[in-house]
Amino acid sequence: MLCNVIIIALLSGMRRGEIYSLEWSEVQFNYNRILLSETKTKGKRSGLVPVSPVLQEVLKSLDVKGKYVVADLYTMDQLRKQWGKLIKILPFGHIKNGTNFRFHDLRHLTAQTLLNEGLDMTDVQHILRHQHITTTQARYAQFSRPDLIEKGARIDNILPFKRVI
């Protein structure tokens, strides 16, 4: 049950409330997109969510006959309880410093993966539906350079230290 909701979150970058309130009328399979109404988004602006082939398969597999994609299957309370159970069994669900893995972190994971795959910051901004590019940059710019790890290793060529065992 929760698995499908997590897959939708990871493949769309949508927020929990957007997923929960998503209506079938907003899913446009023939255009590979979801059109979120302004009443459902954080910024109170309508938004376009691209639908990948895998996301399309997941949505079609739900086979819900009601108005809502997720809300006709589960209550918000059921989803919260399932998330809580999942967090308890994940090795990274609760970190010693008191940080918990939140549902919203799936959105961050989506953004970071897109950046790591080479998408432009502006494209990620549009997919996440951030109103301003500065929001996207503030959260992800410092992590969007996987090439820096390789470049940072070049310090070994400049400052050759003998390895001490």
mmCIF file of C-alpha atoms in Angstrom:
data_model
loop_
_atom_site.group_PDB
_atom_site.id
_atom_site.type_symbol
_atom_site.label_atom_id
_atom_site.label_comp_id
_atom_site.label_asym_id
_atom_site.label_seq_id
_atom_site.Cartn_x
_atom_site.Cartn_y
_atom_site.Cartn_z
ATOM 1 C CA MET A 1 0.000 0.000 0.000
ATOM 2 C CA LEU A 2 2.625 2.540 1.045
ATOM 3 C CA CYS A 3 4.993 1.269 -1.630
ATOM 4 C CA ASN A 4 2.945 2.783 -4.464
ATOM 5 C CA VAL A 5 2.721 6.136 -2.698
ATOM 6 C CA ILE A 6 6.501 6.162 -2.184
ATOM 7 C CA ILE A 7 7.100 5.307 -5.848
ATOM 8 C CA ILE A 8 4.754 8.123 -6.905
ATOM 9 C CA ALA A 9 6.655 10.531 -4.627
ATOM 10 C CA LEU A 10 10.070 9.465 -5.923
ATOM 11 C CA LEU A 11 9.111 9.551 -9.592
ATOM 12 C CA SER A 12 7.179 12.816 -9.453
ATOM 13 C CA GLY A 13 8.791 14.926 -6.740
ATOM 14 C CA MET A 14 5.292 15.728 -5.490
ATOM 15 C CA ARG A 15 4.617 16.660 -1.879
ATOM 16 C CA ARG A 16 2.648 14.308 0.386
ATOM 17 C CA GLY A 17 -0.459 16.506 0.345
ATOM 18 C CA GLU A 18 -0.318 16.833 -3.442
ATOM 19 C CA ILE A 19 -0.167 13.068 -3.824
ATOM 20 C CA TYR A 20 -2.917 12.459 -1.313
ATOM 21 C CA SER A 21 -5.299 14.978 -2.888
ATOM 22 C CA LEU A 22 -4.448 14.046 -6.494
ATOM 23 C CA GLU A 23 -7.558 13.471 -8.585
ATOM 24 C CA TRP A 24 -7.747 11.234 -11.638
ATOM 25 C CA SER A 25 -9.040 14.199 -13.636
ATOM 26 C CA GLU A 26 -5.621 15.839 -13.113
ATOM 27 C CA VAL A 27 -3.703 12.860 -14.524
ATOM 28 C CA GLN A 28 -3.351 13.236 -18.288
ATOM 29 C CA PHE A 29 -1.918 9.937 -19.510
ATOM 30 C CA ASN A 30 -2.017 10.945 -23.194
ATOM 31 C CA TYR A 31 0.186 13.976 -22.464
ATOM 32 C CA ASN A 32 2.430 12.237 -19.881
ATOM 33 C CA ARG A 33 1.684 14.851 -17.263
ATOM 34 C CA ILE A 34 -0.250 15.729 -14.152
ATOM 35 C CA LEU A 35 -1.867 19.159 -13.927
ATOM 36 C CA LEU A 36 -2.147 20.144 -10.281
ATOM 37 C CA SER A 37 -4.716 22.797 -9.496
ATOM 38 C CA GLU A 38 -3.660 25.868 -7.541
ATOM 39 C CA THR A 39 -5.717 24.725 -4.554
ATOM 40 C CA LYS A 40 -3.418 21.721 -4.042
ATOM 41 C CA THR A 41 0.044 23.222 -4.290
ATOM 42 C CA LYS A 42 2.105 24.899 -1.609
ATOM 43 C CA GLY A 43 2.493 28.110 -3.614
ATOM 44 C CA LYS A 44 -1.201 28.212 -4.545
ATOM 45 C CA ARG A 45 -0.237 28.120 -8.241
ATOM 46 C CA SER A 46 -1.193 25.398 -10.688
ATOM 47 C CA GLY A 47 1.651 23.091 -11.575
ATOM 48 C CA LEU A 48 2.718 20.654 -14.250
ATOM 49 C CA VAL A 49 4.283 17.357 -13.180
ATOM 50 C CA PRO A 50 5.942 15.227 -15.872
ATOM 51 C CA VAL A 51 4.863 11.579 -15.826
ATOM 52 C CA SER A 52 7.563 9.076 -16.765
ATOM 53 C CA PRO A 53 6.654 5.731 -18.351
ATOM 54 C CA VAL A 54 7.264 3.918 -15.034
ATOM 55 C CA LEU A 55 5.145 6.412 -13.110
ATOM 56 C CA GLN A 56 2.405 5.970 -15.698
ATOM 57 C CA GLU A 57 2.521 2.186 -15.141
ATOM 58 C CA VAL A 58 2.304 2.615 -11.370
ATOM 59 C CA LEU A 59 -0.642 4.996 -11.632
ATOM 60 C CA LYS A 60 -2.495 2.694 -14.034
ATOM 61 C CA SER A 61 -1.838 -0.303 -11.780
ATOM 62 C CA LEU A 62 -3.740 1.372 -8.925
ATOM 63 C CA ASP A 63 -6.969 0.754 -10.813
ATOM 64 C CA VAL A 64 -9.006 3.024 -8.574
ATOM 65 C CA LYS A 65 -12.550 3.743 -9.674
ATOM 66 C CA GLY A 66 -13.153 6.750 -7.428
ATOM 67 C CA LYS A 67 -12.288 10.431 -7.755
ATOM 68 C CA TYR A 68 -8.904 10.337 -5.996
ATOM 69 C CA VAL A 69 -5.768 8.433 -6.958
ATOM 70 C CA VAL A 70 -4.635 7.732 -3.383
ATOM 71 C CA ALA A 71 -7.309 9.099 -1.031
ATOM 72 C CA ASP A 72 -9.877 6.596 -2.304
ATOM 73 C CA LEU A 73 -7.523 3.777 -1.280
ATOM 74 C CA TYR A 74 -6.111 4.926 2.061
ATOM 75 C CA THR A 75 -6.781 7.491 4.719
ATOM 76 C CA MET A 76 -4.037 9.965 5.613
ATOM 77 C CA ASP A 77 -3.887 8.307 9.024
ATOM 78 C CA GLN A 78 -3.252 4.883 7.438
ATOM 79 C CA LEU A 79 -0.419 6.354 5.379
ATOM 80 C CA ARG A 80 1.126 8.024 8.454
ATOM 81 C CA LYS A 81 0.986 4.771 10.410
ATOM 82 C CA GLN A 82 2.526 2.807 7.547
ATOM 83 C CA TRP A 83 5.299 5.419 7.221
ATOM 84 C CA GLY A 84 5.977 5.170 10.962
ATOM 85 C CA LYS A 85 6.286 1.374 10.714
ATOM 86 C CA LEU A 86 8.632 1.696 7.760
ATOM 87 C CA ILE A 87 10.878 4.185 9.565
ATOM 88 C CA LYS A 88 11.247 1.785 12.491
ATOM 89 C CA ILE A 89 12.665 -0.979 10.293
ATOM 90 C CA LEU A 90 14.879 1.170 8.057
ATOM 91 C CA PRO A 91 18.504 1.272 9.203
ATOM 92 C CA PHE A 92 18.597 5.000 8.374
ATOM 93 C CA GLY A 93 15.080 5.849 9.547
ATOM 94 C CA HIS A 94 16.268 7.424 12.789
ATOM 95 C CA ILE A 95 19.749 8.899 13.033
ATOM 96 C CA LYS A 96 21.498 9.188 16.392
ATOM 97 C CA ASN A 97 21.407 12.996 16.322
ATOM 98 C CA GLY A 98 17.604 12.860 16.503
ATOM 99 C CA THR A 99 16.950 13.393 12.805
ATOM 100 C CA ASN A 100 14.136 11.323 11.339
ATOM 101 C CA PHE A 101 13.731 10.332 7.705
ATOM 102 C CA ARG A 102 10.640 12.277 6.646
ATOM 103 C CA PHE A 103 8.289 11.682 3.730
ATOM 104 C CA HIS A 104 9.363 15.076 2.357
ATOM 105 C CA ASP A 105 12.915 13.725 2.105
ATOM 106 C CA LEU A 106 11.699 11.642 -0.854
ATOM 107 C CA ARG A 107 11.196 14.924 -2.714
ATOM 108 C CA HIS A 108 14.761 15.938 -1.885
ATOM 109 C CA LEU A 109 16.005 12.556 -3.078
ATOM 110 C CA THR A 110 14.202 13.042 -6.390
ATOM 111 C CA ALA A 111 15.720 16.492 -6.871
ATOM 112 C CA GLN A 112 19.212 15.339 -5.995
ATOM 113 C CA THR A 113 18.981 12.349 -8.323
ATOM 114 C CA LEU A 114 17.842 14.565 -11.201
ATOM 115 C CA LEU A 115 20.765 16.929 -10.615
ATOM 116 C CA ASN A 116 23.203 14.025 -10.375
ATOM 117 C CA GLU A 117 21.862 12.756 -13.689
ATOM 118 C CA GLY A 118 22.797 16.060 -15.289
ATOM 119 C CA LEU A 119 19.520 17.961 -15.373
ATOM 120 C CA ASP A 120 19.891 21.701 -15.284
ATOM 121 C CA MET A 121 18.977 23.492 -12.051
ATOM 122 C CA THR A 122 16.207 25.341 -13.919
ATOM 123 C CA ASP A 123 14.693 22.046 -15.095
ATOM 124 C CA VAL A 124 14.690 20.730 -11.533
ATOM 125 C CA GLN A 125 13.070 23.982 -10.390
ATOM 126 C CA HIS A 126 10.230 23.430 -12.870
ATOM 127 C CA ILE A 127 9.795 19.753 -11.992
ATOM 128 C CA LEU A 128 9.617 20.585 -8.274
ATOM 129 C CA ARG A 129 7.483 23.632 -9.057
ATOM 130 C CA HIS A 130 9.564 26.031 -6.995
ATOM 131 C CA GLN A 131 8.397 29.565 -7.670
ATOM 132 C CA HIS A 132 11.948 30.957 -7.555
ATOM 133 C CA ILE A 133 15.201 29.384 -8.740
ATOM 134 C CA THR A 134 16.836 30.587 -5.534
ATOM 135 C CA THR A 135 14.738 28.077 -3.577
ATOM 136 C CA THR A 136 16.083 25.227 -5.681
ATOM 137 C CA GLN A 137 19.627 26.559 -5.580
ATOM 138 C CA ALA A 138 19.610 27.085 -1.809
ATOM 139 C CA ARG A 139 18.567 23.491 -1.173
ATOM 140 C CA TYR A 140 20.461 21.596 -3.876
ATOM 141 C CA ALA A 141 23.227 23.627 -5.532
ATOM 142 C CA GLN A 142 25.925 22.598 -3.083
ATOM 143 C CA PHE A 143 25.172 18.924 -3.734
ATOM 144 C CA SER A 144 24.686 19.052 -7.484
ATOM 145 C CA ARG A 145 28.338 18.642 -8.423
ATOM 146 C CA PRO A 146 29.310 14.942 -8.283
ATOM 147 C CA ASP A 147 32.335 15.860 -10.412
ATOM 148 C CA LEU A 148 33.763 17.716 -7.405
ATOM 149 C CA ILE A 149 34.594 14.443 -5.669
ATOM 150 C CA GLU A 150 36.855 13.431 -8.540
ATOM 151 C CA LYS A 151 38.274 16.932 -8.830
ATOM 152 C CA GLY A 152 38.824 17.150 -5.083
ATOM 153 C CA ALA A 153 40.884 13.960 -5.221
ATOM 154 C CA ARG A 154 43.393 15.807 -7.401
ATOM 155 C CA ILE A 155 44.803 17.357 -4.241
ATOM 156 C CA ASP A 156 46.801 14.127 -3.938
ATOM 157 C CA ASN A 157 48.713 15.149 -7.088
ATOM 158 C CA ILE A 158 49.544 18.545 -5.639
ATOM 159 C CA LEU A 159 50.401 17.523 -2.095
ATOM 160 C CA PRO A 160 51.915 14.033 -2.287
ATOM 161 C CA PHE A 161 51.972 12.548 1.192
ATOM 162 C CA LYS A 162 53.550 9.240 2.053
ATOM 163 C CA ARG A 163 51.017 6.805 3.341
ATOM 164 C CA VAL A 164 51.637 5.948 6.974
ATOM 165 C CA ILE A 165 50.212 2.712 8.264
#
